[in-house]
Amino acid sequence: MKPNQLKRARSETPGCNQVLHFNNAGSSLMPEPVIEAMLDHLELEARIGGYEAAAQEDARLERFYDVTAQLLNCGRDEIAFVENATRAWDMAFYAIPFQPGDRILTAQAEYASNYIAYLQVARKTGAKVDVIPNDDHGQICVEQLKAMLDERVKLIAITHVPTNGGLVNPAAEIGAIARSAGILYLLDACQSVGQLPVDVQKIGCDFLSATGRKFLRGPRGTGILYVRREVCQQLEPPFLDLHSATWTAHDQYVIRPDARRFENWEMNLAGKLGLAAAVEYALAWGLETIAERIQLLATKLRDGLKQVAGATVLDLGRQRCGIVSFCLAGVSGNDVKKRLARQQINVSVSPQRFTLLDMQQRQLEHVVRASVHYYNTEQEIERFLQVLRTIAVEVEPT
Ligand SMILES: *Cc1c(COP(=O)(O)O)cnc(C)c1O
């Protein structure tokens, strides 16, 4: 990214003047086109009525499917707009008919909401949850996964980039295995979509969930579900309404054929337009450009943290992304976060219970999560490290 591009990215991000935002894995700063798309629609709804505004903006609302399909390299009929990533993921997961003895293979760093769903479904159906061990790099071990396969494996469900660190799991290698074994593959791509190029054809997943507010820089309360055309019609969504299905006779209904069978009728249309704008904005920068810039900043941040007395970088994996996890000796994560916040620096803390298996295995109660985006700067990293050094000194026992 060239200096003038960076300047533009920052001038189009009002929050840059207010905060040093290293919480892009929590909720990124929205750029102007996203904010405008939402405000415009709210104003239109207020002026002419909600249904009337929807009718007037129909073409732009439909564009959500085109730009999101472009982002993920799929068909527009394979995209659903859902209120968040968890519900998007749930709509796919709870649609799968599990039988007693069926196996679900997942990963060590799986996200709590997903794992809770496995446990609930296992309890209800008699399916079994098995965890694929990590390799020496701390990412999912592809060889072990191969060894675990048998005819009872119904689903492989993993997280591309876990919520609590820089690890990028080998999603495409796992996809190749799932495809050749004919096993359903559900990918939680909440933290990867928007920061890395994510191509569902290359990955070979059947379902993918993503959220609007994180690296995509869209509004809160928005999410995306991708469902591969070939599996879509074989799965009945856990909930139906008059949008996902049509009531055709007193005892009959027909479910719509495309991925919108996983949507609700009522949705946040301002949010949908905001998310469409966010996707277009990301596409305009280019995901390769974004990923490259994030890589540069994250590497600089990790290198800098190694020079801060008492700081330990905790990221795993062979390939690492824009989420930088660390701890500071003698200071709790919440204290680090609070002290940074006093200087208008935003980070988040990821507690053990969000990724229980991984954090217990590594004996971590929590990690501080500093997540960078392309609009962040090297000067911000310098300032961040400087403030962190003063925190480390402040709390040093005398
Ligand atoms: C944030 C996150 C989610 C949940 O996304 P929501 O939009 O809040 O539902 C799921 N998985 C991972 C890995 C996450 O980091």
XYZ file of C-alpha atoms and ligand atoms in Angstrom:
413
model
C 0.000 0.000 0.000
C 1.446 3.324 -1.074
C 1.682 6.311 1.330
C -1.042 8.228 -0.497
C -3.340 5.191 -0.335
C -2.776 4.891 3.386
C -3.535 8.562 3.765
C -6.808 8.089 1.923
C -7.727 4.993 3.942
C -7.259 7.009 7.113
C -9.047 10.122 5.894
C -12.025 7.907 4.987
C -12.061 6.450 8.514
C -13.387 9.055 10.949
C -12.400 6.982 13.989
C -8.694 7.303 13.130
C -8.724 10.817 14.623
C -10.152 9.611 17.899
C -8.505 6.351 18.795
C -5.570 4.091 18.140
C -7.633 1.091 17.172
C -6.016 -2.321 17.555
C -9.352 -4.033 18.080
C -10.161 -4.935 14.501
C -10.771 -8.542 15.525
C -13.434 -7.258 17.922
C -15.088 -4.638 15.774
C -13.197 -2.554 13.258
C -13.607 1.160 12.552
C -16.157 1.655 9.791
C -15.129 3.648 6.720
C -17.272 6.530 5.440
C -19.047 4.646 2.610
C -20.374 2.153 5.180
C -21.539 4.864 7.561
C -23.159 6.798 4.711
C -24.967 3.775 3.289
C -26.557 3.121 6.664
C -27.413 6.695 7.560
C -28.900 7.314 4.123
C -31.151 4.320 4.438
C -32.289 5.177 7.960
C -33.152 8.661 6.753
C -35.042 7.248 3.791
C -36.987 4.907 6.084
C -37.827 7.824 8.346
C -38.956 9.968 5.417
C -40.974 7.579 3.241
C -41.559 4.438 5.366
C -39.637 1.218 5.879
C -41.336 -0.947 3.250
C -41.295 1.878 0.741
C -37.592 2.506 1.398
C -36.865 -1.194 0.858
C -38.728 -1.134 -2.463
C -36.901 1.970 -3.603
C -33.496 0.520 -2.676
C -34.211 -2.960 -3.999
C -31.447 -2.930 -6.613
C -28.838 -1.829 -4.075
C -30.058 -4.418 -1.574
C -29.729 -7.110 -4.247
C -26.171 -5.979 -4.917
C -25.249 -7.364 -1.487
C -25.381 -10.859 -3.023
C -23.274 -9.933 -6.044
C -20.454 -8.255 -4.164
C -20.358 -10.892 -1.430
C -20.290 -13.657 -4.047
C -17.383 -11.839 -5.683
C -15.591 -11.585 -2.339
C -15.872 -15.312 -1.628
C -15.732 -16.496 -5.273
C -19.116 -18.192 -5.419
C -22.547 -17.699 -6.943
C -24.973 -15.048 -5.662
C -27.467 -17.863 -5.020
C -25.009 -19.356 -2.514
C -25.062 -16.328 -0.189
C -27.389 -15.545 2.717
C -27.541 -12.421 4.857
C -27.867 -13.323 8.544
C -27.862 -11.153 11.662
C -24.434 -12.331 12.842
C -21.852 -14.998 12.190
C -22.963 -17.243 15.027
C -26.521 -17.500 13.729
C -25.211 -17.971 10.192
C -23.059 -20.845 11.417
C -25.958 -22.227 13.510
C -28.338 -22.220 10.553
C -25.929 -24.474 8.680
C -24.884 -26.660 11.598
C -28.357 -27.294 13.014
C -29.586 -28.192 9.526
C -27.363 -31.278 9.446
C -29.278 -34.400 10.483
C -27.019 -36.225 12.956
C -27.589 -39.845 13.952
C -26.330 -41.661 17.052
C -22.660 -42.519 16.541
C -22.056 -39.864 13.867
C -18.789 -38.052 14.423
C -18.052 -34.333 14.314
C -14.366 -33.525 13.899
C -13.261 -30.151 15.152
C -10.108 -28.364 16.284
C -8.285 -27.527 19.465
C -8.807 -23.757 19.056
C -12.521 -23.985 18.285
C -14.710 -21.043 19.240
C -16.933 -21.466 22.302
C -20.264 -20.817 20.580
C -19.508 -23.534 18.023
C -18.333 -26.028 20.605
C -21.389 -25.414 22.785
C -23.521 -26.255 19.741
C -21.571 -29.517 19.208
C -22.155 -30.455 22.820
C -25.848 -29.667 22.641
C -26.341 -31.628 19.428
C -24.223 -34.503 20.739
C -26.415 -34.657 23.847
C -29.604 -34.589 21.786
C -28.658 -36.931 18.960
C -25.947 -39.245 20.258
C -23.375 -37.824 17.839
C -19.771 -37.697 19.058
C -17.330 -34.789 19.068
C -13.655 -35.542 18.383
C -10.876 -32.984 18.472
C -8.140 -33.072 15.834
C -4.771 -32.584 17.543
C -2.419 -29.757 16.596
C 0.913 -30.240 14.875
C 4.222 -28.863 16.188
C 3.363 -25.410 14.836
C 0.151 -25.312 16.851
C -2.150 -25.534 13.838
C -4.524 -28.375 12.962
C -2.503 -31.483 12.083
C -3.595 -32.593 8.631
C -1.986 -36.037 9.001
C -3.806 -36.722 12.254
C -7.042 -35.600 10.638
C -6.545 -38.142 7.847
C -5.907 -40.862 10.408
C -9.130 -40.003 12.253
C -11.415 -40.419 9.241
C -13.882 -43.266 9.054
C -17.388 -43.794 7.694
C -18.924 -42.289 10.855
C -17.459 -38.845 10.294
C -20.390 -36.697 9.200
C -18.865 -33.253 9.541
C -15.522 -31.492 9.746
C -16.102 -28.096 11.371
C -13.187 -25.846 12.167
C -12.255 -22.219 12.598
C -10.013 -20.677 9.939
C -8.478 -18.016 12.204
C -9.235 -18.627 15.880
C -10.521 -15.720 17.936
C -7.568 -15.684 20.358
C -4.459 -15.329 18.225
C -2.592 -15.054 14.952
C -2.917 -18.687 13.902
C -4.217 -19.400 10.389
C -5.389 -22.990 10.076
C -4.693 -24.894 6.821
C -8.285 -24.576 5.623
C -7.652 -25.579 2.010
C -5.649 -28.711 2.893
C -8.496 -29.743 5.169
C -10.966 -28.952 2.383
C -9.159 -31.282 -0.008
C -9.425 -34.084 2.556
C -13.112 -33.400 3.230
C -13.895 -33.322 -0.499
C -12.125 -36.548 -1.337
C -13.767 -38.310 1.610
C -17.204 -36.846 0.781
C -17.580 -35.316 4.251
C -19.428 -32.047 4.921
C -17.062 -29.204 5.767
C -18.164 -26.132 7.750
C -15.687 -23.285 8.096
C -15.933 -20.482 10.642
C -14.203 -17.682 8.757
C -15.211 -14.876 11.114
C -11.681 -13.621 11.620
C -10.312 -14.337 8.151
C -12.872 -12.787 5.795
C -11.809 -9.185 5.262
C -8.196 -9.661 6.281
C -7.125 -12.511 3.975
C -8.236 -13.586 0.516
C -10.867 -16.250 1.229
C -11.942 -18.285 -1.794
C -14.519 -20.981 -1.130
C -13.569 -22.853 -4.330
C -9.931 -23.060 -3.294
C -10.836 -23.954 0.282
C -13.424 -26.491 -0.782
C -15.854 -25.888 2.080
C -19.574 -26.621 1.952
C -20.481 -23.823 4.354
C -18.709 -20.707 5.540
C -19.769 -18.143 8.101
C -18.439 -14.612 8.486
C -19.324 -11.498 10.394
C -19.694 -7.928 9.185
C -18.123 -5.935 11.966
C -14.647 -7.467 12.224
C -12.024 -7.258 9.459
C -14.683 -6.491 6.851
C -15.288 -3.159 8.606
C -19.046 -3.428 8.249
C -21.723 -2.629 10.820
C -22.456 -4.606 13.962
C -25.340 -7.053 13.832
C -24.572 -8.326 10.325
C -23.320 -11.697 9.121
C -22.836 -13.839 6.036
C -23.507 -17.495 5.319
C -22.152 -19.234 2.236
C -23.751 -22.562 1.318
C -22.446 -24.589 -1.600
C -25.144 -25.031 -4.251
C -24.822 -28.837 -4.308
C -25.589 -29.205 -0.601
C -28.071 -26.365 -0.181
C -31.164 -28.222 -1.281
C -30.276 -31.331 0.701
C -30.496 -29.425 3.969
C -33.581 -28.192 5.694
C -32.938 -25.058 7.769
C -33.789 -25.425 11.474
C -36.161 -22.445 11.183
C -38.408 -21.473 8.322
C -40.567 -18.452 7.667
C -42.533 -16.965 4.779
C -39.315 -15.744 3.154
C -37.344 -18.980 3.326
C -40.411 -21.010 2.367
C -43.767 -20.519 0.624
C -47.041 -21.783 2.043
C -48.588 -23.437 -1.018
C -51.581 -25.389 0.306
C -53.278 -25.977 3.640
C -50.831 -28.791 4.434
C -47.879 -27.857 2.238
C -44.945 -25.531 1.947
C -42.012 -25.289 -0.448
C -38.571 -24.206 0.732
C -36.777 -21.836 -1.600
C -33.915 -23.432 -3.491
C -31.106 -20.925 -2.903
C -29.078 -20.055 0.187
C -31.658 -17.489 1.202
C -33.597 -20.416 2.672
C -31.291 -19.753 5.647
C -32.363 -16.111 5.982
C -35.106 -14.404 7.976
C -37.747 -12.284 6.307
C -37.212 -9.364 8.632
C -33.708 -8.033 8.574
C -31.760 -4.897 9.281
C -31.762 -3.365 5.815
C -29.564 -0.428 6.774
C -27.107 -2.998 8.099
C -27.341 -5.053 4.919
C -26.584 -1.984 2.801
C -23.763 -1.082 5.180
C -22.293 -4.553 4.865
C -22.609 -4.457 1.070
C -20.730 -1.145 1.114
C -18.058 -2.676 3.375
C -17.590 -5.621 1.020
C -17.317 -3.310 -1.990
C -14.856 -1.153 -0.109
C -12.681 -4.151 0.749
C -12.828 -5.347 -2.875
C -11.763 -1.910 -4.082
C -8.592 -2.077 -1.949
C -8.078 -5.703 -2.943
C -7.755 -8.518 -0.437
C -4.171 -9.260 -1.482
C -3.191 -5.652 -0.790
C -5.020 -5.701 2.532
C -3.430 -8.986 3.621
C 0.047 -7.841 2.654
C -0.252 -4.611 4.613
C -1.665 -6.412 7.667
C 1.200 -8.894 7.495
C 3.749 -6.103 7.521
C 2.155 -4.374 10.517
C 1.546 -7.556 12.518
C 5.133 -8.699 12.036
C 6.383 -5.312 13.184
C 4.132 -5.467 16.224
C 5.261 -8.994 17.154
C 8.912 -8.044 16.734
C 8.388 -4.915 18.836
C 6.613 -6.826 21.599
C 9.602 -9.136 21.917
C 11.627 -6.051 22.958
C 9.165 -5.043 25.695
C 10.330 -6.310 29.074
C 7.803 -8.756 30.506
C 5.809 -9.159 27.294
C 5.351 -12.597 25.721
C 3.881 -13.107 22.260
C 1.569 -16.132 22.302
C 0.664 -16.643 18.644
C 0.779 -20.142 17.191
C 0.870 -21.489 13.661
C 3.060 -21.574 10.607
C 1.114 -18.812 8.875
C 0.169 -15.844 11.077
C -2.272 -13.014 10.546
C -3.242 -9.627 11.952
C -4.269 -10.851 15.385
C -1.393 -10.492 17.827
C -1.894 -12.172 21.196
C 0.362 -11.563 24.156
C 0.569 -11.226 27.918
C 2.473 -8.844 30.153
C 4.110 -10.344 33.255
C 2.509 -9.229 36.507
C -0.370 -7.342 34.853
C -3.773 -8.859 34.173
C -5.135 -8.600 30.667
C -7.976 -6.390 31.835
C -5.502 -4.066 33.509
C -3.439 -3.828 30.330
C -6.600 -3.049 28.400
C -7.736 -0.413 30.935
C -4.372 1.304 31.028
C -4.168 1.390 27.254
C -7.719 2.746 27.080
C -6.667 5.736 29.201
C -4.408 6.667 26.267
C -7.213 6.102 23.706
C -5.696 2.792 22.639
C -8.148 -0.040 21.969
C -7.370 -3.721 22.382
C -9.478 -6.583 23.664
C -8.939 -9.436 26.079
C -9.795 -12.979 25.064
C -10.652 -15.056 28.132
C -10.030 -18.781 28.510
C -13.694 -19.725 28.108
C -13.869 -18.392 24.513
C -11.429 -21.056 23.302
C -11.417 -23.374 26.298
C -9.521 -26.393 24.933
C -6.672 -24.369 23.490
C -6.281 -22.032 26.463
C -6.459 -24.822 29.045
C -3.865 -26.807 27.179
C -1.563 -23.783 27.109
C -2.461 -22.913 30.728
C -3.598 -19.424 29.796
C -6.322 -17.634 31.749
C -6.612 -14.955 29.071
C -4.614 -13.217 26.361
C -4.457 -9.575 25.327
C -5.466 -9.323 21.692
C -4.070 -6.499 19.585
C -5.433 -6.782 16.062
C -4.179 -4.523 13.292
C -5.776 -3.518 10.013
C -4.419 -1.942 6.847
C -5.378 1.582 7.925
C -3.199 1.315 11.041
C 0.297 2.797 10.866
C 3.830 1.991 11.933
C 3.758 5.144 14.100
C 0.740 3.731 15.909
C 2.703 0.558 16.590
C 5.581 2.629 17.993
C 3.227 4.544 20.229
C 1.479 1.363 21.336
C 4.782 -0.239 22.309
C 5.880 2.899 24.118
C 2.728 3.010 26.242
C 3.042 -0.709 26.906
C 6.599 -0.202 28.170
C 5.404 2.411 30.656
C 2.723 -0.006 31.864
C 5.334 -2.737 32.310
C 7.501 -0.327 34.340
C 4.592 1.072 36.406
C 3.672 -2.327 37.727
C 7.178 -3.666 38.172
C 7.635 -4.719 41.804
C 10.101 -2.425 43.618
C -16.338 -13.255 16.672
C -16.297 -14.688 16.315
C -17.474 -15.399 16.077
C -18.843 -14.819 16.322
O -19.232 -13.836 15.434
P -20.575 -13.031 15.748
O -20.795 -12.159 14.568
O -20.324 -12.279 17.019
O -21.670 -14.011 15.943
C -17.369 -16.699 15.654
N -16.177 -17.286 15.490
C -15.020 -16.643 15.716
C -13.728 -17.343 15.499
C -15.036 -15.320 16.158
O -13.895 -14.683 16.415
